[in-house]
């Protein structure tokens, strides 16, 4: 149970028809809990921008911020396979810079692989990463970093022509060597078709139940972030409520002088106290 999850084990799960569980993490405490629950892959997602940094778009998060959080998650994750999400503009401009940035996720942050979203030169970058020995998780369908410029946050692949494009992207990425593929916001029947056609595992988010695995943003499923909630999110807990109650009780206790009480304070030997009192008065 405590051995590190490997790419072979993840891919073997597809062959055995065992579902792959993926969650996002951005900090030590939550990553520790997630890892203890036995998830297969932890993704330091660029959703960090929204749920942790309070930015409007995932395109705003920087390499330095992603690496900072990935390092914290690495300290916590002992078992799961750890993937770092490459931020916008860290991989699109020039393939050699993309590989250099991917290496930073592996070497500096200790990630096991990187993920990046589909873009026009992404096959070139996947091939270069493969040559550099860096495992890559692909991401097709809705690509949030560029969604706004591409017509908004909408389900992708609803028409036969756009579905065909997504299928072609998936096949091309598999051929170039990605070890798994995120399918975001695509119709369930299309995701099922892609899952059947490629040998690498598909990880769905808003892509129906037939993907080989599922990923959600942890803050969404725990009810820790509610500025916007996509249709595909299922809430498994109302953590914000529990936290709000705890914080309010603390505020109340401090204001009423109930905290700290004796149990949460340190005492001192009376003779030591007397000595210091003598010196002061
Ligand atoms: O950043 C993210 O959270 C993602 C999703 C696929 C979960 O990329």
PDB file of C-alpha atoms and ligand atoms in Angstrom:
ATOM      1  CA  UNK A   1       0.000   0.000   0.000  1.00  0.00           C
ATOM      2  CA  UNK A   2       2.828   2.408   0.777  1.00  0.00           C
ATOM      3  CA  UNK A   3       4.830   1.811  -2.375  1.00  0.00           C
ATOM      4  CA  UNK A   4       4.767   4.618  -4.938  1.00  0.00           C
ATOM      5  CA  UNK A   5       2.197   4.244  -7.709  1.00  0.00           C
ATOM      6  CA  UNK A   6       3.863   3.860 -11.112  1.00  0.00           C
ATOM      7  CA  UNK A   7       2.803   4.558 -14.701  1.00  0.00           C
ATOM      8  CA  UNK A   8       2.757   0.791 -15.330  1.00  0.00           C
ATOM      9  CA  UNK A   9       0.297   0.284 -12.465  1.00  0.00           C
ATOM     10  CA  UNK A  10      -1.899   3.131 -13.721  1.00  0.00           C
ATOM     11  CA  UNK A  11      -1.956   1.687 -17.232  1.00  0.00           C
ATOM     12  CA  UNK A  12      -2.516  -1.821 -15.890  1.00  0.00           C
ATOM     13  CA  UNK A  13      -5.676  -0.544 -14.187  1.00  0.00           C
ATOM     14  CA  UNK A  14      -7.147   0.250 -17.590  1.00  0.00           C
ATOM     15  CA  UNK A  15      -6.438  -3.272 -18.810  1.00  0.00           C
ATOM     16  CA  UNK A  16      -8.059  -4.707 -15.663  1.00  0.00           C
ATOM     17  CA  UNK A  17     -10.991  -2.281 -15.925  1.00  0.00           C
ATOM     18  CA  UNK A  18     -10.230  -0.872 -12.449  1.00  0.00           C
ATOM     19  CA  UNK A  19     -11.122   2.821 -12.168  1.00  0.00           C
ATOM     20  CA  UNK A  20      -8.292   5.323 -11.629  1.00  0.00           C
ATOM     21  CA  UNK A  21      -8.863   7.986  -8.973  1.00  0.00           C
ATOM     22  CA  UNK A  22      -7.275  11.406  -9.454  1.00  0.00           C
ATOM     23  CA  UNK A  23      -7.581  14.489  -7.241  1.00  0.00           C
ATOM     24  CA  UNK A  24      -5.985  17.900  -7.157  1.00  0.00           C
ATOM     25  CA  UNK A  25      -3.863  19.148  -4.249  1.00  0.00           C
ATOM     26  CA  UNK A  26      -2.023  22.395  -3.672  1.00  0.00           C
ATOM     27  CA  UNK A  27      -0.710  22.257  -0.110  1.00  0.00           C
ATOM     28  CA  UNK A  28       0.853  19.922   2.437  1.00  0.00           C
ATOM     29  CA  UNK A  29      -2.125  19.358   4.782  1.00  0.00           C
ATOM     30  CA  UNK A  30      -4.736  18.499   2.193  1.00  0.00           C
ATOM     31  CA  UNK A  31      -2.259  16.509   0.102  1.00  0.00           C
ATOM     32  CA  UNK A  32      -1.472  14.385   3.167  1.00  0.00           C
ATOM     33  CA  UNK A  33      -5.167  13.508   3.625  1.00  0.00           C
ATOM     34  CA  UNK A  34      -5.653  12.822  -0.072  1.00  0.00           C
ATOM     35  CA  UNK A  35      -2.611  10.550  -0.216  1.00  0.00           C
ATOM     36  CA  UNK A  36      -3.735   8.654   2.885  1.00  0.00           C
ATOM     37  CA  UNK A  37      -7.082   7.976   1.184  1.00  0.00           C
ATOM     38  CA  UNK A  38      -5.209   6.004  -1.457  1.00  0.00           C
ATOM     39  CA  UNK A  39      -5.889   8.049  -4.601  1.00  0.00           C
ATOM     40  CA  UNK A  40      -3.823   6.907  -7.582  1.00  0.00           C
ATOM     41  CA  UNK A  41      -2.744  10.266  -9.003  1.00  0.00           C
ATOM     42  CA  UNK A  42      -2.409  13.647  -7.296  1.00  0.00           C
ATOM     43  CA  UNK A  43      -2.472  16.586  -9.694  1.00  0.00           C
ATOM     44  CA  UNK A  44      -1.072  19.950  -8.677  1.00  0.00           C
ATOM     45  CA  UNK A  45      -3.573  21.606 -10.991  1.00  0.00           C
ATOM     46  CA  UNK A  46      -3.447  25.122 -12.342  1.00  0.00           C
ATOM     47  CA  UNK A  47      -6.936  25.385 -10.774  1.00  0.00           C
ATOM     48  CA  UNK A  48      -4.671  26.580  -7.952  1.00  0.00           C
ATOM     49  CA  UNK A  49      -5.232  29.974  -9.603  1.00  0.00           C
ATOM     50  CA  UNK A  50      -8.963  29.955  -8.774  1.00  0.00           C
ATOM     51  CA  UNK A  51      -9.374  27.924  -5.610  1.00  0.00           C
ATOM     52  CA  UNK A  52      -6.224  28.947  -3.717  1.00  0.00           C
ATOM     53  CA  UNK A  53      -4.952  32.224  -5.183  1.00  0.00           C
ATOM     54  CA  UNK A  54      -8.336  33.819  -5.914  1.00  0.00           C
ATOM     55  CA  UNK A  55      -7.434  34.645  -9.522  1.00  0.00           C
ATOM     56  CA  UNK A  56     -10.121  34.762 -12.186  1.00  0.00           C
ATOM     57  CA  UNK A  57      -8.404  32.638 -14.778  1.00  0.00           C
ATOM     58  CA  UNK A  58      -6.083  29.649 -14.634  1.00  0.00           C
ATOM     59  CA  UNK A  59      -4.058  31.489 -17.283  1.00  0.00           C
ATOM     60  CA  UNK A  60      -2.862  33.907 -14.594  1.00  0.00           C
ATOM     61  CA  UNK A  61      -0.898  31.468 -12.429  1.00  0.00           C
ATOM     62  CA  UNK A  62       2.893  31.535 -12.890  1.00  0.00           C
ATOM     63  CA  UNK A  63       5.646  28.904 -13.023  1.00  0.00           C
ATOM     64  CA  UNK A  64       7.027  30.156  -9.710  1.00  0.00           C
ATOM     65  CA  UNK A  65       3.628  29.772  -8.009  1.00  0.00           C
ATOM     66  CA  UNK A  66       3.032  26.303  -9.457  1.00  0.00           C
ATOM     67  CA  UNK A  67       6.481  25.096  -8.406  1.00  0.00           C
ATOM     68  CA  UNK A  68       6.075  26.543  -4.909  1.00  0.00           C
ATOM     69  CA  UNK A  69       2.838  24.579  -4.375  1.00  0.00           C
ATOM     70  CA  UNK A  70       4.091  21.447  -6.132  1.00  0.00           C
ATOM     71  CA  UNK A  71       7.033  21.304  -3.713  1.00  0.00           C
ATOM     72  CA  UNK A  72       4.664  21.455  -0.728  1.00  0.00           C
ATOM     73  CA  UNK A  73       2.510  18.684  -2.174  1.00  0.00           C
ATOM     74  CA  UNK A  74       5.595  16.565  -2.913  1.00  0.00           C
ATOM     75  CA  UNK A  75       6.535  16.706   0.788  1.00  0.00           C
ATOM     76  CA  UNK A  76       3.137  15.211   1.639  1.00  0.00           C
ATOM     77  CA  UNK A  77       2.579  12.651  -1.091  1.00  0.00           C
ATOM     78  CA  UNK A  78       4.280   9.354  -0.273  1.00  0.00           C
ATOM     79  CA  UNK A  79       2.265   6.930  -2.364  1.00  0.00           C
ATOM     80  CA  UNK A  80       0.315   8.508  -5.233  1.00  0.00           C
ATOM     81  CA  UNK A  81       1.791   9.359  -8.640  1.00  0.00           C
ATOM     82  CA  UNK A  82       2.372  13.123  -8.668  1.00  0.00           C
ATOM     83  CA  UNK A  83       1.625  15.244 -11.741  1.00  0.00           C
ATOM     84  CA  UNK A  84       2.445  18.951 -12.077  1.00  0.00           C
ATOM     85  CA  UNK A  85       0.207  21.055 -14.308  1.00  0.00           C
ATOM     86  CA  UNK A  86       2.222  23.331 -16.569  1.00  0.00           C
ATOM     87  CA  UNK A  87       0.888  26.896 -16.426  1.00  0.00           C
ATOM     88  CA  UNK A  88      -0.165  28.962 -19.409  1.00  0.00           C
ATOM     89  CA  UNK A  89       2.772  30.335 -21.437  1.00  0.00           C
ATOM     90  CA  UNK A  90       5.255  27.956 -19.834  1.00  0.00           C
ATOM     91  CA  UNK A  91       5.010  25.523 -22.772  1.00  0.00           C
ATOM     92  CA  UNK A  92       3.320  27.170 -25.775  1.00  0.00           C
ATOM     93  CA  UNK A  93       5.916  29.666 -26.960  1.00  0.00           C
ATOM     94  CA  UNK A  94       8.833  27.463 -27.806  1.00  0.00           C
ATOM     95  CA  UNK A  95       9.350  23.692 -27.378  1.00  0.00           C
ATOM     96  CA  UNK A  96      12.829  23.977 -25.872  1.00  0.00           C
ATOM     97  CA  UNK A  97      11.528  26.360 -23.205  1.00  0.00           C
ATOM     98  CA  UNK A  98       8.617  23.936 -22.632  1.00  0.00           C
ATOM     99  CA  UNK A  99      11.026  21.066 -21.969  1.00  0.00           C
ATOM    100  CA  UNK A 100      13.151  23.249 -19.688  1.00  0.00           C
ATOM    101  CA  UNK A 101      10.058  24.170 -17.672  1.00  0.00           C
ATOM    102  CA  UNK A 102       8.877  20.543 -17.563  1.00  0.00           C
ATOM    103  CA  UNK A 103      12.305  19.580 -16.194  1.00  0.00           C
ATOM    104  CA  UNK A 104      11.816  22.150 -13.409  1.00  0.00           C
ATOM    105  CA  UNK A 105       8.606  20.360 -12.326  1.00  0.00           C
ATOM    106  CA  UNK A 106      10.511  17.070 -12.147  1.00  0.00           C
ATOM    107  CA  UNK A 107      13.834  18.247 -10.704  1.00  0.00           C
ATOM    108  CA  UNK A 108      12.886  21.184  -8.480  1.00  0.00           C
ATOM    109  CA  UNK A 109       9.416  20.149  -7.358  1.00  0.00           C
ATOM    110  CA  UNK A 110       9.887  16.362  -7.452  1.00  0.00           C
ATOM    111  CA  UNK A 111       6.865  15.667  -9.670  1.00  0.00           C
ATOM    112  CA  UNK A 112       6.679  12.305 -11.466  1.00  0.00           C
ATOM    113  CA  UNK A 113       5.150  13.784 -14.627  1.00  0.00           C
ATOM    114  CA  UNK A 114       3.720  16.971 -16.115  1.00  0.00           C
ATOM    115  CA  UNK A 115       0.383  17.753 -17.731  1.00  0.00           C
ATOM    116  CA  UNK A 116      -0.376  20.303 -20.373  1.00  0.00           C
ATOM    117  CA  UNK A 117      -3.397  21.288 -22.420  1.00  0.00           C
ATOM    118  CA  UNK A 118      -3.816  20.679 -26.123  1.00  0.00           C
ATOM    119  CA  UNK A 119      -2.492  23.490 -28.350  1.00  0.00           C
ATOM    120  CA  UNK A 120      -1.332  23.599 -31.961  1.00  0.00           C
ATOM    121  CA  UNK A 121       2.310  22.575 -31.313  1.00  0.00           C
ATOM    122  CA  UNK A 122       1.658  20.251 -28.419  1.00  0.00           C
ATOM    123  CA  UNK A 123       2.655  17.072 -30.287  1.00  0.00           C
ATOM    124  CA  UNK A 124       6.122  18.534 -30.819  1.00  0.00           C
ATOM    125  CA  UNK A 125       6.417  19.319 -27.107  1.00  0.00           C
ATOM    126  CA  UNK A 126       5.207  15.849 -26.058  1.00  0.00           C
ATOM    127  CA  UNK A 127       7.823  14.270 -28.353  1.00  0.00           C
ATOM    128  CA  UNK A 128      10.587  16.511 -26.955  1.00  0.00           C
ATOM    129  CA  UNK A 129       9.537  15.697 -23.380  1.00  0.00           C
ATOM    130  CA  UNK A 130       9.549  11.980 -24.223  1.00  0.00           C
ATOM    131  CA  UNK A 131      13.120  12.327 -25.542  1.00  0.00           C
ATOM    132  CA  UNK A 132      14.062  14.078 -22.294  1.00  0.00           C
ATOM    133  CA  UNK A 133      12.480  11.222 -20.315  1.00  0.00           C
ATOM    134  CA  UNK A 134       9.603  13.293 -18.935  1.00  0.00           C
ATOM    135  CA  UNK A 135       6.233  11.532 -18.742  1.00  0.00           C
ATOM    136  CA  UNK A 136       3.345  13.679 -19.976  1.00  0.00           C
ATOM    137  CA  UNK A 137      -0.377  13.563 -19.276  1.00  0.00           C
ATOM    138  CA  UNK A 138      -2.360  15.114 -22.137  1.00  0.00           C
ATOM    139  CA  UNK A 139      -5.502  17.235 -21.794  1.00  0.00           C
ATOM    140  CA  UNK A 140      -8.114  17.622 -24.549  1.00  0.00           C
ATOM    141  CA  UNK A 141     -11.718  18.782 -24.885  1.00  0.00           C
ATOM    142  CA  UNK A 142     -12.250  21.930 -22.861  1.00  0.00           C
ATOM    143  CA  UNK A 143      -8.872  23.551 -22.249  1.00  0.00           C
ATOM    144  CA  UNK A 144      -9.491  26.170 -19.523  1.00  0.00           C
ATOM    145  CA  UNK A 145      -6.259  28.137 -20.088  1.00  0.00           C
ATOM    146  CA  UNK A 146      -7.477  29.200 -23.542  1.00  0.00           C
ATOM    147  CA  UNK A 147     -11.234  28.626 -23.193  1.00  0.00           C
ATOM    148  CA  UNK A 148     -12.159  32.268 -22.952  1.00  0.00           C
ATOM    149  CA  UNK A 149     -10.396  33.133 -26.196  1.00  0.00           C
ATOM    150  CA  UNK A 150     -11.853  29.998 -27.884  1.00  0.00           C
ATOM    151  CA  UNK A 151     -15.497  30.861 -27.238  1.00  0.00           C
ATOM    152  CA  UNK A 152     -16.027  30.317 -23.516  1.00  0.00           C
ATOM    153  CA  UNK A 153     -16.390  27.496 -21.025  1.00  0.00           C
ATOM    154  CA  UNK A 154     -18.613  25.196 -23.073  1.00  0.00           C
ATOM    155  CA  UNK A 155     -18.937  21.474 -23.596  1.00  0.00           C
ATOM    156  CA  UNK A 156     -16.633  20.538 -26.494  1.00  0.00           C
ATOM    157  CA  UNK A 157     -17.204  17.976 -29.239  1.00  0.00           C
ATOM    158  CA  UNK A 158     -20.982  18.181 -29.468  1.00  0.00           C
ATOM    159  CA  UNK A 159     -20.965  18.255 -33.271  1.00  0.00           C
ATOM    160  CA  UNK A 160     -19.627  15.323 -35.300  1.00  0.00           C
ATOM    161  CA  UNK A 161     -16.892  17.560 -36.758  1.00  0.00           C
ATOM    162  CA  UNK A 162     -15.594  18.830 -33.423  1.00  0.00           C
ATOM    163  CA  UNK A 163     -15.908  15.336 -31.871  1.00  0.00           C
ATOM    164  CA  UNK A 164     -13.785  14.011 -34.742  1.00  0.00           C
ATOM    165  CA  UNK A 165     -11.113  16.656 -33.980  1.00  0.00           C
ATOM    166  CA  UNK A 166     -10.978  15.696 -30.299  1.00  0.00           C
ATOM    167  CA  UNK A 167     -10.696  12.014 -31.224  1.00  0.00           C
ATOM    168  CA  UNK A 168      -7.861  12.860 -33.628  1.00  0.00           C
ATOM    169  CA  UNK A 169      -6.076  14.870 -30.924  1.00  0.00           C
ATOM    170  CA  UNK A 170      -6.416  11.949 -28.508  1.00  0.00           C
ATOM    171  CA  UNK A 171      -5.035   9.468 -31.035  1.00  0.00           C
ATOM    172  CA  UNK A 172      -2.165  11.778 -31.976  1.00  0.00           C
ATOM    173  CA  UNK A 173      -1.205  12.342 -28.330  1.00  0.00           C
ATOM    174  CA  UNK A 174      -1.268   8.609 -27.662  1.00  0.00           C
ATOM    175  CA  UNK A 175       1.013   8.063 -30.652  1.00  0.00           C
ATOM    176  CA  UNK A 176       3.474  10.676 -29.375  1.00  0.00           C
ATOM    177  CA  UNK A 177       3.660   8.864 -26.030  1.00  0.00           C
ATOM    178  CA  UNK A 178       1.481  10.588 -23.395  1.00  0.00           C
ATOM    179  CA  UNK A 179       0.905   8.095 -20.566  1.00  0.00           C
ATOM    180  CA  UNK A 180      -2.699   9.146 -19.937  1.00  0.00           C
ATOM    181  CA  UNK A 181      -5.184  11.712 -21.146  1.00  0.00           C
ATOM    182  CA  UNK A 182      -7.583  14.091 -19.396  1.00  0.00           C
ATOM    183  CA  UNK A 183     -10.905  14.501 -21.233  1.00  0.00           C
ATOM    184  CA  UNK A 184     -12.592  17.662 -19.983  1.00  0.00           C
ATOM    185  CA  UNK A 185     -16.212  18.623 -20.653  1.00  0.00           C
ATOM    186  CA  UNK A 186     -16.991  16.374 -23.587  1.00  0.00           C
ATOM    187  CA  UNK A 187     -20.197  14.389 -24.183  1.00  0.00           C
ATOM    188  CA  UNK A 188     -20.173  11.031 -22.376  1.00  0.00           C
ATOM    189  CA  UNK A 189     -20.615   8.964 -25.581  1.00  0.00           C
ATOM    190  CA  UNK A 190     -17.587  10.686 -27.178  1.00  0.00           C
ATOM    191  CA  UNK A 191     -15.465  10.061 -24.065  1.00  0.00           C
ATOM    192  CA  UNK A 192     -16.565   6.409 -24.102  1.00  0.00           C
ATOM    193  CA  UNK A 193     -15.572   6.125 -27.774  1.00  0.00           C
ATOM    194  CA  UNK A 194     -12.125   7.680 -27.170  1.00  0.00           C
ATOM    195  CA  UNK A 195     -11.628   5.459 -24.113  1.00  0.00           C
ATOM    196  CA  UNK A 196     -12.296   2.386 -26.256  1.00  0.00           C
ATOM    197  CA  UNK A 197     -10.063   3.553 -29.116  1.00  0.00           C
ATOM    198  CA  UNK A 198      -6.896   4.401 -27.197  1.00  0.00           C
ATOM    199  CA  UNK A 199      -4.787   2.082 -25.084  1.00  0.00           C
ATOM    200  CA  UNK A 200      -3.690   4.680 -22.528  1.00  0.00           C
ATOM    201  CA  UNK A 201      -6.062   5.544 -19.661  1.00  0.00           C
ATOM    202  CA  UNK A 202      -8.527   8.407 -20.060  1.00  0.00           C
ATOM    203  CA  UNK A 203      -9.252  10.525 -16.992  1.00  0.00           C
ATOM    204  CA  UNK A 204     -12.593  12.272 -17.226  1.00  0.00           C
ATOM    205  CA  UNK A 205     -13.819  15.536 -15.754  1.00  0.00           C
ATOM    206  CA  UNK A 206     -17.297  16.247 -17.038  1.00  0.00           C
ATOM    207  CA  UNK A 207     -16.834  13.384 -19.517  1.00  0.00           C
ATOM    208  CA  UNK A 208     -19.175  10.697 -18.226  1.00  0.00           C
ATOM    209  CA  UNK A 209     -18.733   7.424 -16.432  1.00  0.00           C
ATOM    210  CA  UNK A 210     -16.987   5.376 -19.097  1.00  0.00           C
ATOM    211  CA  UNK A 211     -13.575   7.032 -18.782  1.00  0.00           C
ATOM    212  CA  UNK A 212     -10.880   4.870 -17.209  1.00  0.00           C
ATOM    213  CA  UNK A 213     -10.621   7.274 -14.286  1.00  0.00           C
ATOM    214  CA  UNK A 214     -12.128  10.427 -12.848  1.00  0.00           C
ATOM    215  CA  UNK A 215     -10.629  13.668 -11.597  1.00  0.00           C
ATOM    216  CA  UNK A 216     -12.220  16.517  -9.667  1.00  0.00           C
ATOM    217  CA  UNK A 217     -10.869  19.653  -8.077  1.00  0.00           C
ATOM    218  CA  UNK A 218     -10.696  18.670  -4.394  1.00  0.00           C
ATOM    219  CA  UNK A 219     -11.986  22.055  -3.220  1.00  0.00           C
ATOM    220  CA  UNK A 220     -15.094  21.550  -5.382  1.00  0.00           C
ATOM    221  CA  UNK A 221     -15.971  18.099  -4.079  1.00  0.00           C
ATOM    222  CA  UNK A 222     -15.372  19.143  -0.465  1.00  0.00           C
ATOM    223  CA  UNK A 223     -17.485  22.299  -0.747  1.00  0.00           C
ATOM    224  CA  UNK A 224     -14.507  24.510  -0.034  1.00  0.00           C
ATOM    225  CA  UNK A 225     -14.885  26.703  -3.127  1.00  0.00           C
ATOM    226  CA  UNK A 226     -18.252  27.881  -4.355  1.00  0.00           C
ATOM    227  CA  UNK A 227     -17.688  30.992  -6.486  1.00  0.00           C
ATOM    228  CA  UNK A 228     -18.756  28.862  -9.438  1.00  0.00           C
ATOM    229  CA  UNK A 229     -19.698  25.191  -9.605  1.00  0.00           C
ATOM    230  CA  UNK A 230     -19.667  23.418 -12.961  1.00  0.00           C
ATOM    231  CA  UNK A 231     -22.484  20.916 -13.669  1.00  0.00           C
ATOM    232  CA  UNK A 232     -20.029  17.994 -13.483  1.00  0.00           C
ATOM    233  CA  UNK A 233     -19.066  18.662  -9.850  1.00  0.00           C
ATOM    234  CA  UNK A 234     -20.613  16.486  -7.156  1.00  0.00           C
ATOM    235  CA  UNK A 235     -20.342  17.739  -3.590  1.00  0.00           C
ATOM    236  CA  UNK A 236     -19.255  15.005  -1.185  1.00  0.00           C
ATOM    237  CA  UNK A 237     -18.913  17.230   1.891  1.00  0.00           C
ATOM    238  CA  UNK A 238     -19.728  20.708   3.128  1.00  0.00           C
ATOM    239  CA  UNK A 239     -16.341  21.524   4.571  1.00  0.00           C
ATOM    240  CA  UNK A 240     -16.816  25.299   4.327  1.00  0.00           C
ATOM    241  CA  UNK A 241     -19.720  25.046   6.774  1.00  0.00           C
ATOM    242  CA  UNK A 242     -17.686  23.079   9.318  1.00  0.00           C
ATOM    243  CA  UNK A 243     -14.769  25.512   8.958  1.00  0.00           C
ATOM    244  CA  UNK A 244     -17.009  28.564   9.296  1.00  0.00           C
ATOM    245  CA  UNK A 245     -18.515  27.141  12.479  1.00  0.00           C
ATOM    246  CA  UNK A 246     -15.073  26.490  13.955  1.00  0.00           C
ATOM    247  CA  UNK A 247     -13.763  29.963  13.091  1.00  0.00           C
ATOM    248  CA  UNK A 248     -16.906  31.654  14.474  1.00  0.00           C
ATOM    249  CA  UNK A 249     -16.643  29.698  17.746  1.00  0.00           C
ATOM    250  CA  UNK A 250     -12.993  30.799  18.077  1.00  0.00           C
ATOM    251  CA  UNK A 251     -13.938  34.458  17.495  1.00  0.00           C
ATOM    252  CA  UNK A 252     -16.682  34.177  20.087  1.00  0.00           C
ATOM    253  CA  UNK A 253     -14.445  32.500  22.684  1.00  0.00           C
ATOM    254  CA  UNK A 254     -11.682  35.110  22.266  1.00  0.00           C
ATOM    255  CA  UNK A 255     -14.130  38.012  22.541  1.00  0.00           C
ATOM    256  CA  UNK A 256     -15.733  36.544  25.668  1.00  0.00           C
ATOM    257  CA  UNK A 257     -12.383  35.730  27.273  1.00  0.00           C
ATOM    258  CA  UNK A 258     -13.085  31.972  27.176  1.00  0.00           C
ATOM    259  CA  UNK A 259      -9.987  31.223  25.154  1.00  0.00           C
ATOM    260  CA  UNK A 260      -7.308  30.458  26.090  1.00  0.00           C
ATOM    261  CA  UNK A 261      -8.351  28.633  29.248  1.00  0.00           C
ATOM    262  CA  UNK A 262      -6.096  26.888  31.750  1.00  0.00           C
ATOM    263  CA  UNK A 263      -5.902  23.765  29.642  1.00  0.00           C
ATOM    264  CA  UNK A 264      -4.371  25.709  26.757  1.00  0.00           C
ATOM    265  CA  UNK A 265      -1.995  27.882  28.795  1.00  0.00           C
ATOM    266  CA  UNK A 266       1.446  27.247  30.298  1.00  0.00           C
ATOM    267  CA  UNK A 267       2.040  27.477  34.036  1.00  0.00           C
ATOM    268  CA  UNK A 268       5.226  28.370  35.897  1.00  0.00           C
ATOM    269  CA  UNK A 269       6.604  27.401  39.317  1.00  0.00           C
ATOM    270  CA  UNK A 270       5.281  29.846  41.978  1.00  0.00           C
ATOM    271  CA  UNK A 271       8.790  30.464  43.412  1.00  0.00           C
ATOM    272  CA  UNK A 272      10.071  31.470  39.966  1.00  0.00           C
ATOM    273  CA  UNK A 273       7.121  33.785  39.563  1.00  0.00           C
ATOM    274  CA  UNK A 274       7.752  35.321  42.994  1.00  0.00           C
ATOM    275  CA  UNK A 275      11.385  35.997  42.072  1.00  0.00           C
ATOM    276  CA  UNK A 276      10.495  37.820  38.915  1.00  0.00           C
ATOM    277  CA  UNK A 277       7.737  39.753  40.688  1.00  0.00           C
ATOM    278  CA  UNK A 278      10.278  40.915  43.296  1.00  0.00           C
ATOM    279  CA  UNK A 279      12.541  42.194  40.548  1.00  0.00           C
ATOM    280  CA  UNK A 280       9.765  44.071  38.849  1.00  0.00           C
ATOM    281  CA  UNK A 281       8.281  45.835  41.872  1.00  0.00           C
TER     282      UNK A 281
HETATM  283  O1  LIG B   1      -6.095  22.272 -12.930  1.00  0.00           O
HETATM  284  C1  LIG B   1      -6.925  21.381 -12.794  1.00  0.00           C
HETATM  285  O2  LIG B   1      -7.529  21.272 -11.738  1.00  0.00           O
HETATM  286  C2  LIG B   1      -7.161  20.487 -13.928  1.00  0.00           C
HETATM  287  C3  LIG B   1      -8.306  19.542 -13.932  1.00  0.00           C
HETATM  288  C4  LIG B   1      -8.198  18.546 -15.009  1.00  0.00           C
HETATM  289  C5  LIG B   1      -8.758  18.943 -12.691  1.00  0.00           C
HETATM  290  O3  LIG B   1      -6.453  20.573 -14.866  1.00  0.00           O
END
